[in-house]
Tab-separated table of C-alpha atoms and ligand atoms in Angstrom:
chain	number	residue	atom	x	y	z
A	233	UNK	CA	16.766	96.188	93.080
A	234	UNK	CA	20.944	95.629	94.490
A	235	UNK	CA	19.342	92.862	95.701
A	236	UNK	CA	16.583	91.030	93.139
A	237	UNK	CA	17.538	87.302	92.455
A	238	UNK	CA	20.294	87.631	95.211
A	239	UNK	CA	20.797	86.415	98.548
A	240	UNK	CA	22.977	86.466	101.267
A	241	UNK	CA	24.249	83.972	103.993
A	242	UNK	CA	25.143	86.147	107.374
A	243	UNK	CA	28.681	84.352	109.534
A	244	UNK	CA	30.024	85.278	112.690
A	245	UNK	CA	33.546	85.640	113.210
A	246	UNK	CA	35.822	85.748	116.793
A	247	UNK	CA	33.191	84.049	118.603
A	248	UNK	CA	32.163	82.164	121.183
A	249	UNK	CA	32.571	85.385	123.695
A	250	UNK	CA	31.727	88.305	124.063
A	251	UNK	CA	28.620	85.852	125.544
A	252	UNK	CA	26.542	89.042	126.273
A	253	UNK	CA	26.907	89.635	122.449
A	254	UNK	CA	26.638	85.892	121.509
A	255	UNK	CA	22.897	86.235	122.882
A	256	UNK	CA	22.296	89.179	121.032
A	257	UNK	CA	22.790	88.170	117.703
A	258	UNK	CA	21.446	84.992	118.640
A	259	UNK	CA	18.691	86.620	119.755
A	260	UNK	CA	17.354	88.550	116.688
A	261	UNK	CA	18.921	85.240	113.815
A	262	UNK	CA	16.003	83.960	115.819
A	263	UNK	CA	13.440	86.626	115.804
A	264	UNK	CA	14.549	86.207	111.484
A	265	UNK	CA	14.758	82.025	111.566
A	266	UNK	CA	18.120	82.712	109.693
A	267	UNK	CA	20.441	80.437	110.053
A	268	UNK	CA	24.130	81.766	109.771
A	269	UNK	CA	26.928	80.656	110.521
A	270	UNK	CA	30.295	81.294	113.321
A	271	UNK	CA	34.182	81.231	112.874
A	272	UNK	CA	34.462	80.635	116.207
A	273	UNK	CA	38.382	80.543	118.140
A	274	UNK	CA	39.306	76.817	119.778
A	275	UNK	CA	40.669	79.139	123.147
A	276	UNK	CA	36.788	80.379	123.450
A	277	UNK	CA	35.056	76.913	123.535
A	278	UNK	CA	37.628	76.591	125.474
A	279	UNK	CA	36.721	78.849	127.679
A	280	UNK	CA	32.942	79.221	126.933
A	281	UNK	CA	31.236	75.563	126.727
A	282	UNK	CA	28.321	76.569	126.979
A	283	UNK	CA	27.997	79.675	124.510
A	284	UNK	CA	30.085	77.274	122.118
A	285	UNK	CA	26.675	74.514	122.546
A	286	UNK	CA	24.147	77.633	122.302
A	287	UNK	CA	25.825	78.320	118.761
A	288	UNK	CA	24.369	74.246	117.462
A	289	UNK	CA	21.702	74.550	119.683
A	290	UNK	CA	19.831	76.902	117.664
A	291	UNK	CA	20.646	75.405	114.391
A	292	UNK	CA	23.771	77.544	113.440
A	293	UNK	CA	26.616	76.091	112.013
A	294	UNK	CA	29.816	76.237	113.987
A	295	UNK	CA	33.182	75.720	111.858
A	296	UNK	CA	36.770	76.451	112.344
A	297	UNK	CA	38.556	80.219	112.852
A	298	UNK	CA	42.472	78.750	114.149
A	299	UNK	CA	42.810	77.931	118.184
A	300	UNK	CA	44.493	81.706	119.122
A	301	UNK	CA	44.010	84.047	115.873
A	302	UNK	CA	47.487	83.963	114.504
A	303	UNK	CA	48.543	84.930	111.004
A	304	UNK	CA	47.729	81.537	109.864
A	305	UNK	CA	49.990	82.325	106.427
A	306	UNK	CA	52.739	83.274	108.377
A	307	UNK	CA	53.094	80.295	110.697
A	308	UNK	CA	55.151	77.054	109.943
A	309	UNK	CA	52.773	73.924	109.108
A	310	UNK	CA	53.135	71.638	112.480
A	311	UNK	CA	52.076	74.950	114.010
A	312	UNK	CA	48.637	75.786	111.487
A	313	UNK	CA	47.906	71.785	112.610
A	314	UNK	CA	48.122	72.927	115.705
A	315	UNK	CA	45.493	75.828	115.379
A	316	UNK	CA	43.428	73.816	113.388
A	317	UNK	CA	43.405	70.484	114.921
A	318	UNK	CA	43.180	71.528	118.354
A	319	UNK	CA	40.009	73.950	117.533
A	320	UNK	CA	38.486	70.863	115.651
A	321	UNK	CA	38.847	68.376	118.311
A	322	UNK	CA	37.763	71.225	121.431
A	323	UNK	CA	34.188	72.219	118.839
A	324	UNK	CA	33.289	68.727	118.604
A	325	UNK	CA	33.853	67.609	122.274
A	326	UNK	CA	31.945	70.353	123.087
A	327	UNK	CA	29.280	70.552	121.338
A	328	UNK	CA	29.314	67.367	119.288
A	329	UNK	CA	29.356	69.209	115.528
A	330	UNK	CA	32.446	68.735	113.317
A	331	UNK	CA	33.489	71.583	111.423
A	332	UNK	CA	33.293	71.627	107.271
A	333	UNK	CA	34.993	74.804	107.095
A	334	UNK	CA	38.078	76.981	107.785
A	335	UNK	CA	38.367	80.321	107.803
A	336	UNK	CA	41.908	81.268	107.953
A	337	UNK	CA	42.302	84.747	110.612
A	338	UNK	CA	42.487	87.669	108.000
A	339	UNK	CA	41.263	85.816	105.459
A	340	UNK	CA	45.342	85.541	105.118
A	341	UNK	CA	46.433	82.801	103.154
A	342	UNK	CA	42.919	82.049	102.109
A	343	UNK	CA	41.918	84.105	98.890
A	344	UNK	CA	42.253	82.625	95.268
A	345	UNK	CA	45.102	82.854	93.903
A	346	UNK	CA	46.889	83.200	97.219
A	347	UNK	CA	46.685	80.317	99.316
A	348	UNK	CA	48.998	79.801	101.335
A	349	UNK	CA	50.269	75.694	100.470
A	350	UNK	CA	50.576	74.860	104.753
A	351	UNK	CA	47.460	75.620	105.090
A	352	UNK	CA	46.180	74.439	102.368
A	353	UNK	CA	47.864	70.895	103.421
A	354	UNK	CA	46.439	70.674	106.770
A	355	UNK	CA	42.832	71.965	106.088
A	356	UNK	CA	42.302	68.466	103.279
A	357	UNK	CA	44.430	66.235	106.219
A	358	UNK	CA	41.672	67.703	108.330
A	359	UNK	CA	38.673	68.121	105.756
A	360	UNK	CA	38.155	71.895	105.736
A	361	UNK	CA	37.522	73.707	103.231
A	362	UNK	CA	39.246	77.583	103.037
A	363	UNK	CA	36.723	80.685	102.796
A	364	UNK	CA	37.087	83.642	103.375
A	365	UNK	CA	33.988	86.005	103.042
A	366	UNK	CA	32.379	88.471	99.707
A	367	UNK	CA	31.535	91.817	102.187
A	368	UNK	CA	33.807	93.215	104.477
A	369	UNK	CA	30.937	94.348	106.525
A	370	UNK	CA	34.517	95.871	108.259
A	371	UNK	CA	32.459	95.739	111.860
A	372	UNK	CA	35.141	96.003	113.980
A	373	UNK	CA	36.598	99.360	112.645
A	374	UNK	CA	35.681	102.764	114.501
A	375	UNK	CA	33.081	103.286	114.913
A	376	UNK	CA	32.203	99.938	115.588
A	377	UNK	CA	29.217	98.524	114.796
A	378	UNK	CA	27.258	97.721	111.024
A	379	UNK	CA	26.562	102.564	111.276
A	380	UNK	CA	25.411	104.417	107.619
A	381	UNK	CA	29.608	104.791	106.989
A	382	UNK	CA	29.715	100.766	106.601
A	383	UNK	CA	26.317	100.447	104.759
A	384	UNK	CA	27.767	103.000	102.528
A	385	UNK	CA	31.266	100.892	102.342
A	386	UNK	CA	28.939	96.835	101.498
A	387	UNK	CA	26.673	98.846	99.224
A	388	UNK	CA	29.741	99.528	97.013
A	389	UNK	CA	30.828	95.947	98.438
A	390	UNK	CA	28.581	94.542	96.555
A	391	UNK	CA	27.418	97.049	92.998
A	392	UNK	CA	31.311	96.203	92.465
A	393	UNK	CA	30.460	92.781	92.600
A	394	UNK	CA	27.631	93.396	90.595
A	395	UNK	CA	27.872	89.721	88.230
A	396	UNK	CA	27.687	87.302	92.032
A	397	UNK	CA	24.585	86.302	93.112
A	398	UNK	CA	25.232	84.911	95.789
A	399	UNK	CA	27.786	86.530	99.164
A	400	UNK	CA	28.771	85.488	102.592
A	401	UNK	CA	29.075	88.545	104.458
A	402	UNK	CA	31.119	88.741	107.430
A	403	UNK	CA	30.745	90.501	110.885
A	404	UNK	CA	31.901	89.728	114.656
A	405	UNK	CA	30.566	88.357	117.268
A	406	UNK	CA	30.892	91.835	119.993
A	407	UNK	CA	28.112	94.225	120.747
A	408	UNK	CA	27.942	97.034	118.793
A	409	UNK	CA	27.335	94.574	116.096
A	410	UNK	CA	24.317	93.076	118.453
A	411	UNK	CA	23.029	95.891	118.029
A	412	UNK	CA	23.395	97.538	114.664
A	413	UNK	CA	21.869	93.536	113.386
A	414	UNK	CA	18.117	94.705	112.882
A	415	UNK	CA	18.615	97.294	111.586
A	416	UNK	CA	21.023	95.778	109.095
A	417	UNK	CA	18.975	92.717	107.790
A	418	UNK	CA	15.815	95.457	107.133
A	419	UNK	CA	18.380	97.062	104.774
A	420	UNK	CA	18.985	93.679	103.395
A	421	UNK	CA	15.956	93.309	103.490
A	422	UNK	CA	15.026	96.662	101.671
A	423	UNK	CA	17.717	95.873	99.123
A	424	UNK	CA	16.425	93.177	97.589
A	425	UNK	CA	18.495	90.130	99.067
A	426	UNK	CA	16.426	86.956	100.385
A	427	UNK	CA	18.963	85.735	103.254
A	428	UNK	CA	19.390	82.600	102.247
A	429	UNK	CA	21.450	79.670	104.694
A	430	UNK	CA	24.878	78.285	104.845
B	115	ZN	ZN1	38.911	86.919	113.361
């Protein structure tokens, strides 16, 4: 089977808002006893502190996704520093957790072989590892969520990376993803994947 002796980590970007979608996602993860990672925006943590705390309270990893979702690869080092530092600070002040990873918006400047030097310098200063993803669910594309055509595309991505044994699966905090998450988890299990902790 596609997922035999292979594992996935589930990750969710652009939270903690919308809060209703987040609550749905957290409920599904809790029912399946899955620990996931959330790459949050500092600006949204500021606006929805309780939602950010909910992520941490339920045992998930909270990580840095910048303050305002700019393309960090085209920002000055000073702006990159501001984006990442402010986000580290608000996450720590709000939840007590300190992020150890940065996933740059759009993956810009974060892919191996194409790492943005300013981003790398700032990430190093803040002890952040730059990460991207292995599987892009494209849950943000119309029709949003994880419907049949997305599942086919995801299956193809797994097939194209046959020698890989662990995969980070990118999703977003949004209502359609929250709606489709239970069936997506069932699909991953049907393919034979183990759902691993981040
Ligand atoms: Zn994003």
